[in-house]
Short mmCIF file of C-alpha atoms in Angstrom, two decimals:
data_model
loop_
_atom_site.label_atom_id
_atom_site.label_comp_id
_atom_site.label_asym_id
_atom_site.label_seq_id
_atom_site.Cartn_x
_atom_site.Cartn_y
_atom_site.Cartn_z
CA MET S 979 84.91 -24.84 -2.08
CA LEU S 980 83.27 -23.41 0.87
CA PHE S 981 81.31 -21.09 -1.45
CA LYS S 982 80.30 -24.21 -3.43
CA LYS S 983 79.26 -26.04 -0.23
CA ILE S 984 77.12 -23.05 0.96
CA ALA S 985 75.51 -22.53 -2.71
CA ILE S 986 74.53 -26.12 -2.74
CA ALA S 987 73.00 -25.94 0.86
CA ALA S 988 71.31 -22.79 -0.22
CA ALA S 989 69.93 -24.35 -3.40
CA VAL S 990 68.62 -27.55 -1.31
CA ALA S 991 67.11 -25.44 1.19
CA THR S 992 65.46 -23.42 -1.47
CA THR S 993 64.05 -26.56 -3.18
CA LEU S 994 62.84 -27.95 -0.04
CA ALA S 995 61.04 -24.75 0.89
CA PHE S 996 59.64 -24.52 -2.63
CA VAL S 997 58.28 -28.31 -2.50
CA GLY S 998 56.95 -27.44 1.00
CA CYS S 999 54.82 -24.39 -0.14
CA ALA S 1000 53.75 -26.60 -3.40
CA LYS S 1001 52.37 -28.99 -1.00
CA LYS S 1002 50.57 -26.49 1.19
CA THR S 1003 49.02 -24.91 -1.78
CA GLU S 1004 47.60 -28.35 -3.05
CA ASP S 1005 46.23 -28.78 0.46
CA ALA S 1006 44.48 -25.42 0.29
CA ALA S 1007 43.30 -25.98 -3.28
CA ALA S 1008 41.63 -29.17 -1.85
CA ASP S 1009 40.33 -27.60 0.77
CA ALA S 1010 38.83 -24.82 -1.48
CA ASN S 1011 37.21 -27.46 -3.62
CA ALA S 1012 35.93 -29.64 -0.85
CA ALA S 1013 34.35 -26.28 0.49
CA ALA S 1014 32.76 -25.47 -2.98
CA THR S 1015 31.51 -29.05 -3.22
CA GLU S 1016 29.63 -28.55 0.18
CA ALA S 1017 28.24 -25.05 -0.72
CA THR S 1018 26.89 -26.55 -3.82
CA ALA S 1019 25.16 -29.43 -2.06
CA ALA S 1020 23.76 -26.89 0.40
CA ALA S 1021 22.44 -24.69 -2.31
CA ASN S 1022 20.71 -27.95 -3.99
CA GLU S 1023 19.00 -28.84 -0.92
CA ALA S 1024 18.07 -25.43 -0.20
CA GLU S 1025 16.36 -25.33 -3.76
CA THR S 1026 14.91 -28.70 -3.17
CA ALA S 1027 13.54 -27.22 0.04
CA ALA S 1028 12.05 -24.37 -1.78
CA ASP S 1029 10.42 -26.39 -4.31
CA ALA S 1030 8.64 -28.34 -1.80
CA ALA S 1031 7.38 -25.29 0.18
CA ALA S 1032 5.97 -23.98 -3.22
CA VAL S 1033 4.34 -27.28 -3.92
CA GLU S 1034 2.73 -27.30 -0.44
CA ALA S 1035 1.64 -23.78 -0.48
CA ALA S 1036 0.10 -24.10 -3.88
CA PRO S 1037 -3.12 -25.64 -2.92
CA ALA S 1038 -3.57 -23.12 0.13
CA ALA S 1039 -3.16 -20.18 -2.33
CA GLU S 1040 -5.60 -21.92 -5.06
CA GLN S 1041 -8.07 -22.18 -2.23
CA ALA S 1042 -7.79 -18.86 -0.82
CA ALA S 1043 -8.50 -17.40 -4.32
CA THR S 1044 -11.45 -19.66 -4.61
CA ASP S 1045 -12.69 -18.30 -1.50
CA ALA S 1046 -12.25 -14.74 -2.51
CA ALA S 1047 -13.83 -15.28 -5.55
CA GLN S 1048 -16.93 -16.85 -3.89
CA ALA S 1049 -16.84 -13.71 -1.17
CA ALA S 1050 -16.70 -11.29 -4.38
CA ASP S 1051 -19.79 -12.93 -5.89
CA GLN S 1052 -21.72 -12.60 -2.62
CA ALA S 1053 -20.75 -8.95 -2.41
CA ALA S 1054 -21.83 -8.45 -5.95
CA ASP S 1055 -25.31 -10.09 -5.36
CA ALA S 1056 -25.55 -8.07 -2.15
CA ALA S 1057 -25.20 -4.92 -4.13
CA THR S 1058 -27.55 -5.84 -6.82
CA ASP S 1059 -30.33 -6.87 -4.15
CA ALA S 1060 -29.68 -3.29 -2.37
CA ALA S 1061 -29.81 -1.47 -5.87
CA GLY S 1062 -33.19 -3.37 -6.63
CA ALA S 1063 -34.30 -2.39 -2.99
CA ALA S 1064 -33.54 1.24 -3.64
CA THR S 1065 -35.19 1.20 -7.20
CA ASP S 1066 -38.44 -0.34 -5.36
CA ALA S 1067 -38.18 2.62 -2.74
CA ALA S 1068 -38.20 5.16 -5.50
CA ASP S 1069 -40.93 3.78 -7.54
CA ALA S 1070 -43.04 3.56 -4.06
CA ALA S 1071 -42.22 6.94 -3.45
CA THR S 1072 -43.20 8.31 -6.72
CA LYS S 1073 -46.63 6.48 -6.77
CA ALA S 1074 -47.41 7.66 -3.37
CA PRO S 1075 -50.32 10.20 -3.19
CA ALA S 1076 -49.40 13.68 -2.59
CA ALA S 1077 -49.74 15.34 0.77
CA ASP S 1078 -52.95 17.17 1.59
CA ALA S 1079 -52.55 21.16 0.82
CA ASN S 1080 -55.01 21.75 3.40
CA ALA S 1081 -52.89 19.98 5.99
CA THR S 1082 -50.34 23.01 5.75
CA ASN S 1083 -52.97 25.36 6.86
CA ALA S 1084 -53.42 23.92 10.20
CA THR S 1085 -54.52 26.37 13.10
CA ALA S 1086 -53.15 26.77 16.64
CA THR S 1087 -56.20 24.84 17.93
CA ASP S 1088 -55.18 21.83 15.72
CA ALA S 1089 -51.83 21.65 17.61
CA PRO S 1090 -52.98 19.81 20.74
CA ALA S 1091 -54.56 17.16 18.75
CA THR S 1092 -51.74 16.66 16.28
CA GLU S 1093 -49.23 16.28 19.13
CA LYS S 1094 -51.87 13.71 20.78
CA ALA S 1095 -52.03 11.64 17.67
CA ALA S 1096 -48.05 11.70 17.10
CA GLN S 1097 -47.96 10.18 20.49
#
């Protein structure tokens, strides 16, 4: 009889322990669900903030692209002008009269006069 009472007491204790563990597991599951819900909400807020930032940044990026295109156009125009000036200079050099061949046969007495003319 004593053995039966001990067995019954052990069974009751085991049942109570199992029920207590089950409640703790349910509480842990509820906490995990709440944490997952909060994480999902935070992710949604972050996505919304990223979308808003992208919308705000788009006009600035578009303006920067426009400014860069205008600067490139101005640089191309300047390069075209420089090429035209170089062509004009080459034409002028080609059309310039040739130097007098006698000028290379200068004498030593001409040197002071040349120096004075250069000054």
